[in-house]
Amino acid sequence: MQLAQRNSLRLLRWMMVASLALPIALFVFASTVSYDSTHKEADREIERSLDVVHEHALKVFETIDRSLSEMDEIIRGLQDADIRTREQALHVRLRQLAEALPQMKSVWVFDAHGRALVNSLVYPAPDIDFSDRDYFSAHVATNIGTFIGAALAPRPPYQGAAFFGVSHRRQSDGGGFAGVIQASVLPDYFQQFYARLGRDPGSYFALRRVDGSALARFPALARESDAANPEVRVTTGSPSGLITVISPADGIERRIGYHRLAEYPLYVAAGLETSAIRNRWLATMSRHLIFGLPATALLFVFLTLALRRTERLYAEAARRIEVEEALKHGQRMEALGQLTGGVAHDFNNLLTVIRASADLLGRPNMPEERRQRYIDAISDTVRRASKLTAQLLAFARRQALKPEIFDVGNSVAALRDMIKTLVGSRVEVVLVAGEEPCYVNADVGQFETALINMAVNARDAMAGQGQLTITVRATAELPTPVAPHERPPLGYVAVVVNDTGVGIPEAQFSRIFEPFFTTKTIGHGTGLGLSQVFGFAKQSGGEIGVTSEVGHGATFTLYLPRVAAAVEPKAARAGQGAAISGEGLSVLVVEDNIEVGRAATESLAELGYHTILVDNAKDALEELVGGTQRFDVVFTDVVMPGMTGLELAEEMRRLDLDVPVVLASGYSHVLAQQGAHGFELLQKPYSIEELSRVLRHVGSVPRHGAPPVVPAPMAPLRHD
């Protein structure tokens, strides 16, 4: 405790130093990051604004282009004299065209000498020579398409706002120069649009020709020298980009984005003053300081207080840990007591039956009929005990499964009659299955047990009367409330068991899969049925879901990963039916428990098998290496000291000892987690009939003709 306190005090002193140094370092780092992000955000804002003004300018000039083309179509084929003859009607048409477009000041039609034939401003057209204007002279020598001129002032006697010309060449019938159609466009229209966009401090917009002359600009300047403007020299060489320049006109540094209009000799530009970007960054960092400085001061004060209170806090924390550990220990003991109490209760019931039957069998002069009944009672009780341990292992996901590919629909259909018998005649059993096969790779026996457990649970919930519906269907995904899984390639097969019983309160959803939890009366259930379903689903890579409403029944849905159909059908499962004679077969039995080993060898001897018994895997390997032809089958326990039975089988594979292996196990965590590695597996406790059929199945053809092998005397063995 004293060492911890000293370390804490030392740590707190360092923290007090760090409470000042770290915020300063973080502020410097945050300032750098914020500076970079502010400039990047400004660039994105400039690009968004540039997209807007580019789209606007492109539409404006396309509209003007169409208007000029429309006017060209109207006067196409007319001589200058014909135009003068129709001047009044054409004047009205041009005025309507100009008034319809707010960006257009006027529209003119000139002859080949620069004299106005008709315009939208006055009628009749003035007798003034406009041949010196750039929008006229550019078309004289050749057809250059759409020409956009520089900003011009109106020529006397006309007055008003400045303009720039957009013009097309008039072609004569012979292809020669016949004049010009020109539209006077107002720069103020663009400047007003830019003013509406540029509400943020430091905003900048411009419309420029490729030679650098400005047609419209925001903010407007009284006078600007285009030739000396660095923006013009940069934008002329590339179609788009971002640059930082200082304008020689006003001396302001700006971050400017530019973009050329397709098919027009124009650029649009949008930008922000670098001082405005810098002010944004300073405002952001000021907000950080507003919160950062008080927070740093408070942190320093809190650390000072913490330094003085560390000893008391450590003492309180130690007491809290002791209380929590005591609580956890009590909870663990309570859970263990519930589990062991349930197991002890059920096993004591089973052992009572076995003990009573054994005592009765020991009486003399027992009639054969009663003697057989007691033997059957012992056998049945052993089967029930085996089922109980299997259910416990299934819940704990420690059951060694024997997966095989089978059609769930067919398996459910095969169990229909059995389920009808189990639930009784007053329960209507409805089976719903699609025509499409639904294959899974799971233990058939455990699947059938899980289905029967769910059916029996439904029967009890309905008090033996109602409707039980079992549905088999394919589904792509698990429902949201179910724990997440990686989705199998083919999705899942859902087995839905629905009843019309009393339902389950929502408060019990989290407990219904616990072992020995049951709402039934004493003697009417072990509480292990649904826990077996839960363990089987989890161990098979699936899930189990439940929905219910009190008074309206419950629905249990078992999800198993769907797989493709097996290429070859599985062989019939061994272990069913009467015992099979072992005449001619030799078996090497490997079992570390002497009683279990002798019981197996004596039982096999009764059926005509030749057996030899060893108590460990090392001796078994020596027997096999000395002559594999002596044995037809190796029958080995899995859990043994030293080398396990599974390791023995793997070593036989490595040494290429060509003898079939049958594994036997009541429980093995290796088998539960990794499976039997392709070897035949027989679950303990097993009957002599099951053992004989499995041995005959894997070693059906005798490999030798040697006489029976007599077990050698062995030293006392370890008992499990």
XYZ file of C-alpha atoms in Angstrom:
720
model
C 0.000 0.000 0.000
C 2.817 2.434 0.889
C 4.628 1.673 -2.355
C 1.428 2.280 -4.301
C 0.930 5.605 -2.527
C 4.481 6.747 -3.290
C 4.075 5.792 -6.908
C 0.759 7.609 -7.051
C 2.208 10.781 -5.537
C 5.097 10.668 -7.985
C 2.681 10.101 -10.838
C 0.476 12.987 -9.749
C 3.440 15.366 -9.657
C 4.336 14.354 -13.187
C 0.710 14.781 -14.151
C 0.748 18.339 -12.772
C 3.702 19.122 -15.001
C 2.022 17.372 -17.913
C -1.223 19.291 -17.272
C 0.609 22.403 -18.402
C 3.028 21.003 -20.972
C 0.578 18.681 -22.698
C -2.143 21.306 -23.390
C 0.503 23.582 -24.894
C 1.767 20.772 -27.130
C -1.776 19.783 -28.035
C -2.667 23.395 -28.804
C 0.320 23.705 -31.130
C -0.605 20.422 -32.829
C -4.280 21.384 -33.034
C -3.320 24.775 -34.463
C -1.320 23.099 -37.209
C -4.079 20.636 -38.010
C -6.738 23.357 -37.869
C -4.691 25.633 -40.119
C -4.397 22.897 -42.706
C -8.068 21.872 -42.453
C -9.243 25.505 -42.627
C -7.317 26.039 -45.850
C -8.617 22.764 -47.291
C -12.188 23.721 -46.396
C -11.613 27.128 -48.006
C -10.421 25.391 -51.178
C -13.529 23.219 -51.185
C -15.708 26.296 -50.685
C -13.934 28.042 -53.558
C -14.453 25.014 -55.801
C -18.166 24.887 -54.937
C -18.551 28.600 -55.697
C -16.565 28.148 -58.894
C -18.925 25.388 -60.011
C -21.883 27.716 -59.455
C -20.469 30.694 -61.394
C -19.177 28.404 -64.143
C -22.596 26.813 -64.613
C -24.270 30.258 -64.517
C -21.921 31.821 -67.083
C -22.162 28.820 -69.388
C -25.968 28.975 -69.421
C -25.953 32.760 -69.980
C -23.664 32.587 -72.988
C -25.426 29.538 -74.422
C -28.687 31.513 -74.197
C -27.103 34.499 -75.958
C -25.661 32.175 -78.594
C -29.077 30.668 -79.285
C -30.643 34.129 -79.505
C -28.064 35.250 -82.063
C -28.560 32.036 -84.027
C -32.313 32.610 -83.959
C -31.854 36.136 -85.283
C -29.506 34.840 -87.962
C -32.208 32.397 -89.098
C -34.770 35.220 -89.262
C -32.661 37.372 -91.610
C -30.983 34.520 -93.494
C -31.402 35.016 -97.226
C -32.403 38.699 -96.861
C -30.357 41.358 -98.607
C -29.411 44.551 -96.773
C -32.102 46.410 -98.699
C -34.720 43.863 -97.620
C -33.657 44.254 -93.994
C -33.996 48.030 -94.212
C -37.412 47.562 -95.772
C -38.528 45.371 -92.841
C -36.591 47.375 -90.251
C -39.586 48.311 -88.128
C -40.837 44.721 -87.748
C -37.330 43.464 -87.116
C -36.772 46.233 -84.579
C -39.809 45.054 -82.608
C -38.596 41.449 -82.785
C -35.109 42.430 -81.558
C -36.526 44.541 -78.736
C -38.667 41.611 -77.555
C -35.592 39.401 -77.652
C -33.487 41.880 -75.632
C -36.208 42.535 -73.066
C -36.646 38.776 -72.499
C -33.009 38.413 -71.417
C -31.967 40.556 -68.414
C -28.280 40.130 -69.230
C -28.732 41.644 -72.703
C -28.630 45.424 -73.228
C -29.312 45.464 -76.987
C -29.130 43.473 -80.227
C -27.721 44.832 -83.523
C -27.483 43.759 -87.147
C -24.651 45.390 -89.170
C -23.876 45.362 -92.890
C -20.479 44.549 -94.346
C -19.304 48.181 -93.830
C -20.132 48.418 -90.135
C -23.376 50.368 -90.596
C -26.362 49.394 -88.450
C -29.215 47.880 -90.433
C -31.531 47.356 -87.432
C -31.244 47.292 -83.613
C -33.375 46.820 -80.519
C -32.786 50.317 -79.072
C -34.105 52.838 -81.617
C -35.949 52.921 -84.867
C -34.731 53.853 -87.398
C -31.135 52.727 -86.858
C -28.554 55.554 -86.582
C -26.192 56.173 -89.485
C -22.994 55.570 -87.504
C -19.900 53.606 -88.528
C -19.188 50.759 -86.011
C -16.526 49.063 -88.097
C -13.797 50.013 -85.579
C -15.465 48.023 -82.772
C -13.747 44.708 -81.911
C -16.971 42.738 -82.154
C -17.177 43.814 -85.849
C -13.572 43.823 -86.995
C -12.890 40.323 -85.601
C -15.223 38.756 -88.193
C -14.093 40.610 -91.346
C -11.180 38.393 -92.348
C -12.571 34.945 -91.479
C -15.394 33.120 -89.711
C -14.230 32.656 -86.095
C -17.592 31.539 -84.667
C -18.723 33.280 -81.492
C -16.625 36.315 -80.585
C -16.667 37.919 -77.148
C -15.188 41.390 -77.040
C -13.681 43.576 -74.362
C -15.671 45.836 -72.057
C -16.727 49.018 -73.931
C -18.406 52.310 -73.143
C -21.478 53.349 -75.221
C -20.677 55.494 -78.261
C -22.350 58.944 -78.405
C -25.138 59.759 -78.712
C -25.903 56.549 -76.747
C -25.466 56.517 -72.996
C -25.882 54.077 -70.162
C -23.977 51.191 -68.615
C -20.811 49.698 -70.071
C -21.132 46.506 -72.083
C -19.178 43.896 -73.984
C -20.144 42.453 -77.336
C -21.012 38.861 -78.268
C -21.179 38.550 -82.061
C -21.640 36.140 -84.981
C -20.585 36.630 -88.584
C -23.267 37.025 -91.281
C -22.543 34.866 -94.296
C -23.581 35.842 -97.820
C -25.041 33.253 -100.190
C -21.596 32.845 -101.723
C -19.931 32.348 -98.344
C -18.488 35.844 -98.149
C -18.654 38.410 -95.382
C -22.098 40.070 -95.267
C -21.955 41.747 -91.850
C -22.325 40.980 -88.144
C -25.092 40.124 -85.654
C -24.130 41.455 -82.230
C -25.561 41.389 -78.693
C -24.460 43.943 -76.101
C -24.155 42.165 -72.738
C -24.231 43.988 -69.390
C -21.300 43.282 -67.023
C -23.531 44.635 -64.235
C -25.734 41.533 -64.613
C -22.808 39.299 -63.667
C -21.611 41.646 -60.924
C -25.040 41.650 -59.279
C -25.103 37.853 -59.392
C -21.601 37.705 -57.898
C -22.639 40.141 -55.165
C -25.478 37.848 -54.130
C -23.032 34.931 -53.932
C -20.219 36.812 -52.237
C -21.800 37.518 -48.866
C -18.903 36.028 -46.912
C -16.103 38.440 -46.019
C -13.254 38.436 -48.550
C -15.244 36.827 -51.394
C -14.029 37.338 -54.928
C -15.562 36.538 -58.355
C -14.526 37.505 -61.883
C -15.361 36.908 -65.545
C -12.326 37.311 -67.813
C -11.378 36.834 -71.406
C -8.479 34.545 -72.279
C -6.316 37.596 -73.017
C -6.730 38.630 -69.375
C -9.113 41.565 -69.718
C -11.835 41.651 -67.081
C -15.462 41.720 -68.199
C -17.033 41.584 -64.716
C -15.551 41.546 -61.236
C -16.646 41.443 -57.609
C -15.699 43.442 -55.676
C -15.733 46.047 -58.445
C -12.719 48.299 -59.070
C -12.728 51.830 -60.315
C -9.903 50.895 -62.686
C -7.737 47.794 -63.157
C -4.778 47.113 -65.426
C -5.355 43.651 -66.926
C -1.937 43.325 -68.495
C -0.225 43.524 -65.089
C -2.628 41.163 -63.293
C -0.862 37.895 -62.281
C -4.226 36.091 -62.205
C -4.453 36.553 -65.956
C -0.959 35.250 -66.686
C -1.620 32.025 -64.725
C -5.135 31.260 -65.922
C -4.227 31.750 -69.539
C -2.064 28.621 -69.570
C -4.407 26.007 -68.092
C -8.159 25.223 -68.196
C -8.623 25.125 -64.406
C -6.736 25.265 -61.140
C -6.181 26.912 -57.745
C -3.591 29.642 -57.176
C -2.621 32.168 -54.533
C -1.874 35.619 -56.006
C -1.594 39.253 -55.009
C -3.703 41.497 -57.244
C -1.686 44.482 -58.528
C -4.947 46.406 -58.812
C -5.786 46.470 -55.085
C -2.722 44.765 -53.536
C -4.828 42.076 -51.825
C -3.621 38.481 -51.623
C -6.282 35.966 -52.588
C -6.733 32.232 -52.984
C -8.392 31.938 -56.411
C -9.880 29.057 -58.358
C -10.417 29.429 -62.107
C -12.187 27.438 -64.819
C -12.467 28.001 -68.556
C -15.892 27.975 -70.205
C -16.135 25.184 -72.763
C -16.252 26.496 -76.371
C -15.905 30.130 -75.217
C -12.736 32.248 -74.860
C -13.612 33.041 -71.244
C -12.572 32.126 -67.715
C -14.615 32.393 -64.543
C -12.863 32.807 -61.209
C -13.900 32.508 -57.554
C -11.797 33.079 -54.500
C -11.305 34.244 -50.931
C -8.910 36.732 -49.454
C -6.149 34.906 -47.578
C -6.740 37.292 -44.674
C -10.364 36.066 -44.464
C -9.178 32.450 -44.421
C -6.673 33.312 -41.736
C -9.373 35.068 -39.685
C -11.491 31.900 -39.849
C -8.581 29.888 -38.484
C -7.932 32.438 -35.704
C -11.626 32.401 -34.761
C -11.553 28.606 -34.506
C -8.444 28.607 -32.337
C -9.903 31.385 -30.174
C -12.873 29.179 -29.403
C -10.435 26.427 -28.417
C -8.631 28.833 -26.126
C -11.873 29.979 -24.515
C -12.480 26.432 -23.333
C -8.872 25.245 -23.190
C -7.427 27.821 -20.799
C -10.075 27.362 -18.068
C -9.957 23.608 -18.561
C -6.188 23.567 -18.126
C -6.448 25.687 -14.985
C -9.179 23.478 -13.568
C -7.150 20.365 -14.395
C -4.179 21.766 -12.517
C -6.367 22.579 -9.504
C -8.001 19.159 -9.579
C -4.627 17.432 -9.724
C -3.508 19.440 -6.713
C -6.574 18.322 -4.791
C -6.098 14.747 -5.978
C -2.523 14.806 -4.680
C -3.808 15.537 -1.196
C -6.584 12.930 -1.280
C -4.761 10.015 -2.902
C -4.240 8.009 0.265
C -7.924 8.111 1.214
C -9.005 7.194 -2.320
C -6.661 4.215 -2.399
C -8.014 2.932 0.903
C -11.584 3.309 -0.325
C -10.739 1.581 -3.618
C -9.153 -1.349 -1.774
C -12.274 -1.800 0.350
C -14.479 -1.637 -2.742
C -12.391 -4.302 -4.492
C -12.718 -6.587 -1.492
C -16.500 -6.170 -1.484
C -16.753 -6.770 -5.248
C -14.615 -9.894 -5.059
C -16.751 -11.227 -2.237
C -19.901 -10.525 -4.264
C -18.497 -12.205 -7.383
C -17.398 -15.203 -5.349
C -20.869 -15.487 -3.855
C -22.483 -15.268 -7.305
C -20.151 -17.949 -8.683
C -20.875 -20.219 -5.734
C -24.623 -19.652 -6.128
C -24.498 -20.528 -9.859
C -22.303 -23.559 -9.165
C -24.627 -24.657 -6.370
C -27.665 -24.387 -8.666
C -25.932 -26.401 -11.393
C -24.518 -29.090 -9.112
C -27.776 -29.277 -7.187
C -29.709 -29.906 -10.376
C -27.215 -32.494 -11.607
C -27.106 -34.202 -8.202
C -30.904 -34.295 -7.988
C -31.335 -35.914 -11.408
C -28.420 -38.309 -11.048
C -29.500 -39.393 -7.579
C -32.914 -40.244 -9.015
C -31.256 -42.335 -11.737
C -28.848 -44.000 -9.300
C -31.766 -44.873 -7.039
C -33.375 -46.811 -9.878
C -30.091 -48.591 -10.657
C -29.419 -49.404 -6.992
C -32.919 -50.757 -6.421
C -32.802 -52.862 -9.577
C -29.355 -54.232 -8.674
C -30.507 -55.134 -5.151
C -33.546 -56.923 -6.492
C -31.437 -58.822 -9.032
C -29.345 -60.124 -6.148
C -32.291 -61.964 -4.618
C -32.381 -65.743 -5.124
C -35.040 -67.544 -7.126
C -35.863 -64.418 -9.164
C -38.413 -65.204 -11.902
C -36.978 -64.661 -15.392
C -39.670 -62.164 -16.304
C -38.937 -59.923 -13.292
C -35.190 -60.386 -13.742
C -35.452 -59.140 -17.349
C -37.609 -56.212 -16.244
C -34.954 -55.062 -13.743
C -32.200 -55.476 -16.352
C -34.253 -53.350 -18.770
C -34.766 -50.756 -16.024
C -31.001 -50.510 -15.474
C -30.384 -50.220 -19.231
C -33.067 -47.561 -19.615
C -31.718 -45.607 -16.639
C -28.195 -45.680 -18.096
C -29.623 -44.345 -21.365
C -31.363 -41.511 -19.508
C -28.176 -40.686 -17.584
C -26.262 -40.594 -20.873
C -28.878 -38.258 -22.320
C -28.594 -35.999 -19.253
C -24.810 -35.679 -19.609
C -25.194 -35.113 -23.361
C -27.643 -32.262 -22.694
C -25.260 -30.690 -20.172
C -22.363 -30.939 -22.636
C -24.526 -29.556 -25.437
C -25.459 -26.524 -23.341
C -21.806 -25.948 -22.487
C -20.915 -26.457 -26.190
C -18.612 -29.329 -25.204
C -20.535 -32.107 -26.948
C -18.510 -33.943 -29.619
C -20.776 -33.691 -32.664
C -20.843 -35.913 -35.754
C -21.769 -33.467 -38.502
C -23.126 -34.701 -41.809
C -24.979 -33.033 -44.665
C -28.721 -33.726 -44.648
C -31.987 -32.153 -45.823
C -33.714 -30.511 -42.868
C -37.139 -30.788 -44.522
C -36.812 -34.534 -44.967
C -35.547 -34.989 -41.412
C -38.463 -32.998 -39.956
C -40.944 -34.942 -42.105
C -39.481 -38.234 -40.874
C -40.026 -37.134 -37.259
C -43.616 -36.037 -37.815
C -45.238 -39.247 -36.592
C -42.975 -39.393 -33.539
C -43.789 -35.775 -32.685
C -47.525 -36.475 -33.059
C -47.170 -39.342 -30.597
C -45.195 -37.189 -28.143
C -47.546 -34.212 -28.127
C -50.777 -36.263 -28.020
C -53.881 -36.514 -30.145
C -55.369 -33.206 -28.951
C -52.485 -31.221 -30.429
C -52.713 -30.593 -34.169
C -49.261 -30.849 -35.792
C -48.847 -28.768 -38.969
C -45.691 -29.166 -41.048
C -44.852 -26.404 -43.562
C -41.847 -26.997 -45.827
C -41.028 -25.598 -49.249
C -40.195 -27.693 -52.272
C -36.604 -26.393 -52.313
C -34.221 -28.665 -50.325
C -32.588 -27.030 -47.311
C -29.271 -28.745 -46.527
C -27.207 -28.221 -43.363
C -24.002 -29.769 -42.046
C -24.807 -30.788 -38.471
C -25.222 -33.744 -36.146
C -28.480 -35.434 -37.195
C -29.074 -37.007 -33.801
C -28.566 -33.744 -31.941
C -30.800 -31.940 -34.457
C -33.592 -34.458 -33.950
C -33.178 -34.182 -30.177
C -33.358 -30.388 -30.398
C -36.533 -30.543 -32.502
C -38.177 -33.010 -30.117
C -37.188 -30.847 -27.127
C -38.818 -27.800 -28.739
C -41.948 -29.826 -29.592
C -42.261 -31.190 -26.041
C -41.740 -27.691 -24.644
C -44.551 -26.440 -26.920
C -46.827 -29.308 -25.841
C -46.362 -28.461 -22.169
C -46.993 -24.753 -22.884
C -50.330 -25.695 -24.503
C -51.306 -28.065 -21.670
C -51.630 -30.861 -24.240
C -54.192 -29.077 -26.468
C -53.714 -26.618 -29.336
C -51.824 -26.303 -32.618
C -48.107 -26.913 -33.170
C -46.722 -25.546 -36.433
C -43.232 -26.509 -37.636
C -41.938 -24.503 -40.601
C -38.730 -25.116 -42.559
C -37.527 -22.305 -44.800
C -34.364 -20.709 -46.136
C -33.402 -17.226 -45.001
C -30.576 -14.962 -46.135
C -29.840 -13.150 -42.878
C -30.331 -13.507 -39.147
C -32.914 -11.128 -37.639
C -31.529 -8.024 -35.922
C -32.188 -9.027 -32.268
C -30.217 -12.260 -32.731
C -26.484 -12.127 -31.936
C -24.448 -11.196 -35.034
C -22.675 -13.856 -37.090
C -20.589 -13.778 -40.223
C -23.117 -14.572 -42.914
C -22.574 -18.029 -44.508
C -22.330 -17.983 -48.336
C -25.746 -19.660 -48.752
C -27.463 -18.020 -45.761
C -29.338 -20.012 -43.135
C -32.015 -22.673 -42.774
C -34.678 -21.626 -40.251
C -36.690 -24.246 -38.358
C -39.626 -22.389 -36.789
C -41.635 -24.072 -34.006
C -44.802 -22.124 -33.157
C -47.372 -23.025 -30.507
C -50.673 -21.606 -29.289
C -49.821 -21.934 -25.614
C -49.685 -19.545 -22.692
C -46.625 -17.671 -23.960
C -43.483 -16.573 -22.150
C -43.114 -13.325 -20.146
C -40.470 -11.084 -21.683
C -38.650 -10.925 -18.347
C -37.859 -14.660 -18.659
C -36.364 -14.477 -22.198
C -32.835 -14.190 -20.780
C -33.237 -17.297 -18.562
C -35.208 -19.863 -20.564
C -32.015 -21.370 -22.040
C -30.289 -21.764 -18.659
C -29.799 -25.373 -17.513
C -32.340 -26.560 -14.932
C -34.450 -23.411 -15.328
C -38.093 -24.444 -15.746
C -41.523 -23.050 -14.991
C -43.051 -26.538 -14.838
C -44.083 -28.239 -11.618
C -41.740 -30.655 -9.862
C -41.453 -33.946 -11.711
C -42.623 -32.501 -15.055
C -39.326 -31.347 -16.524
C -35.575 -31.186 -15.940
C -34.989 -27.717 -17.403
C -32.407 -29.111 -19.837
C -34.466 -29.329 -23.049
C -34.051 -25.753 -24.277
C -30.466 -25.593 -22.961
C -29.650 -28.535 -25.275
C -31.203 -26.630 -28.204
C -29.154 -23.557 -27.276
C -25.868 -25.482 -27.033
C -26.506 -27.418 -30.261
C -27.261 -24.204 -32.176
C -24.150 -22.425 -30.912
C -21.820 -25.382 -31.507
C -23.211 -25.865 -35.027
C -22.477 -22.250 -35.982
C -26.116 -21.194 -35.748
C -28.451 -19.341 -33.402
C -31.728 -19.784 -31.529
C -34.267 -16.974 -31.317
C -37.542 -16.641 -29.433
C -40.537 -14.331 -29.707
C -43.607 -14.541 -27.521
C -46.562 -12.669 -26.142
C -48.254 -13.807 -22.953
C -51.514 -15.520 -23.842
C -50.701 -15.770 -27.555
C -48.145 -18.573 -27.714
C -44.431 -18.615 -28.433
C -42.226 -19.049 -31.496
C -38.771 -20.641 -31.306
C -36.585 -20.347 -34.408
C -33.481 -22.519 -34.829
C -31.034 -21.080 -37.400
C -28.378 -23.365 -38.936
C -25.891 -22.435 -41.691
C -27.140 -23.603 -45.065
C -24.766 -25.666 -47.267
C -24.803 -27.244 -50.710
C -26.044 -30.789 -51.175
C -23.532 -33.582 -50.551
C -21.899 -35.054 -53.663
C -22.301 -38.590 -52.315
C -24.949 -39.708 -49.827
C -23.768 -40.543 -46.338
C -23.649 -44.172 -45.340
C -26.238 -45.319 -42.877
C -25.269 -44.594 -39.283
C -23.818 -47.533 -37.408
C -24.793 -48.461 -33.916
C -28.442 -49.419 -34.403
C -29.966 -52.866 -34.202
C -28.759 -56.141 -32.716
C -25.135 -57.044 -31.973
C -23.089 -58.426 -34.873
C -20.790 -61.433 -34.582
C -17.084 -60.622 -34.745
C -15.831 -63.980 -35.975
C -12.492 -63.503 -37.719
C -11.876 -59.886 -36.574
C -8.996 -58.914 -34.279
C -9.297 -55.728 -32.186
C -6.576 -53.820 -30.314
C -8.328 -52.187 -27.318
C -6.536 -49.162 -25.803
C -8.137 -48.102 -22.482
C -6.434 -46.710 -19.373
C -9.350 -47.667 -17.073
C -8.939 -51.385 -16.345
C -12.623 -52.028 -15.555
C -13.831 -50.319 -18.740
C -11.163 -52.089 -20.811
C -11.936 -55.544 -19.429
C -15.679 -54.993 -19.864
C -15.121 -54.117 -23.509
C -12.796 -57.057 -24.244
C -14.999 -59.578 -22.449
C -18.099 -58.333 -24.265
C -16.333 -58.505 -27.614
C -15.012 -61.982 -26.805
C -18.604 -63.138 -26.236
C -19.326 -62.081 -29.824
C -16.310 -63.951 -31.236
C -13.813 -61.060 -31.585
C -10.083 -61.634 -30.970
C -8.887 -58.873 -28.605
C -5.758 -57.614 -26.927
C -5.886 -54.918 -24.235
C -3.219 -52.288 -23.492
C -3.506 -49.404 -21.057
C -1.685 -46.607 -22.909
C -1.027 -45.299 -26.389
C 2.746 -45.937 -26.257
C 2.266 -49.694 -25.782
C -0.404 -49.664 -28.492
C 2.091 -48.169 -30.973
C 4.636 -50.860 -30.083
C 2.037 -53.575 -30.744
C 1.132 -51.978 -34.095
C 4.693 -51.353 -35.253
C 5.480 -54.983 -34.394
C 2.890 -56.152 -36.934
C -0.112 -54.241 -38.253
C -1.452 -57.400 -39.939
C -2.304 -58.797 -36.505
C -5.180 -56.308 -36.086
C -8.246 -55.361 -38.109
C -9.375 -52.419 -35.914
C -7.900 -50.217 -33.164
C -10.508 -49.268 -30.528
C -9.078 -46.528 -28.275
C -10.251 -44.203 -25.544
C -9.615 -40.504 -26.253
C -8.704 -39.119 -22.814
C -5.627 -40.958 -21.467
C -2.454 -39.951 -19.595
C 0.402 -38.952 -21.895
C -0.548 -39.485 -25.549
C -4.305 -39.241 -26.075
C -6.308 -41.547 -28.298
C -6.659 -38.838 -30.936
C -2.900 -38.265 -30.927
C -2.417 -42.043 -31.277
C -4.670 -42.071 -34.347
C -2.806 -39.101 -35.870
C 0.554 -40.807 -35.190
C -0.725 -43.961 -36.939
C -1.584 -41.794 -39.946
C 1.882 -40.259 -39.901
C 3.536 -43.696 -39.720
C 1.240 -44.945 -42.480
C -0.132 -47.792 -40.307
C -3.078 -48.938 -42.370
C -5.459 -49.986 -39.559
C -8.911 -48.394 -39.038
C -9.361 -46.473 -35.765
C -12.513 -46.107 -33.660
C -12.413 -43.435 -30.919
C -14.453 -43.677 -27.715
C -15.104 -40.749 -25.396
C -17.532 -39.552 -22.787
C -16.106 -36.023 -23.143
C -13.036 -34.392 -24.663
C -12.557 -30.643 -25.108
C -10.355 -31.347 -28.161
C -13.162 -33.313 -29.837
C -15.698 -30.686 -28.825
C -13.663 -27.885 -30.388
C -11.993 -29.601 -33.362
C -14.079 -32.720 -34.102
C -12.903 -36.308 -34.604
C -10.504 -35.443 -37.477
C -12.251 -37.918 -39.772
C -12.069 -40.921 -37.414
C -15.138 -42.919 -36.361
C -16.376 -41.784 -32.925
C -18.421 -43.791 -30.398
C -19.940 -41.907 -27.466
C -19.700 -43.306 -23.940
C -21.635 -44.998 -22.465
C -22.106 -47.339 -25.399
C -23.921 -50.663 -25.669
C -22.276 -53.868 -26.893
C -24.624 -53.738 -29.897
C -23.414 -50.243 -30.850
C -19.758 -51.206 -30.358
C -20.039 -54.394 -32.429
C -21.757 -52.665 -35.332
C -19.193 -49.825 -35.405
C -16.265 -52.264 -35.338
C -17.852 -54.386 -38.057
C -18.552 -51.229 -40.089
C -14.922 -50.010 -40.121
C -13.232 -53.444 -40.219
C -15.652 -55.503 -42.279
C -12.951 -57.631 -44.014
C -10.603 -59.708 -41.763
C -6.937 -58.995 -42.508
C -5.399 -62.062 -40.811
C -5.966 -65.691 -39.861
C -4.133 -65.730 -36.536
C -5.512 -67.560 -33.485
C -7.104 -65.558 -30.661
C -4.710 -63.292 -28.812
C -4.746 -63.658 -25.017
C -4.303 -60.422 -23.024
C -1.022 -60.351 -21.142
C -1.070 -59.719 -17.370
C -0.967 -55.934 -16.678
C 0.074 -53.867 -13.725
C -2.691 -52.106 -11.804
C -4.082 -49.270 -13.940
C -5.291 -45.774 -13.118
C -9.049 -45.563 -12.539
C -11.007 -42.541 -13.858
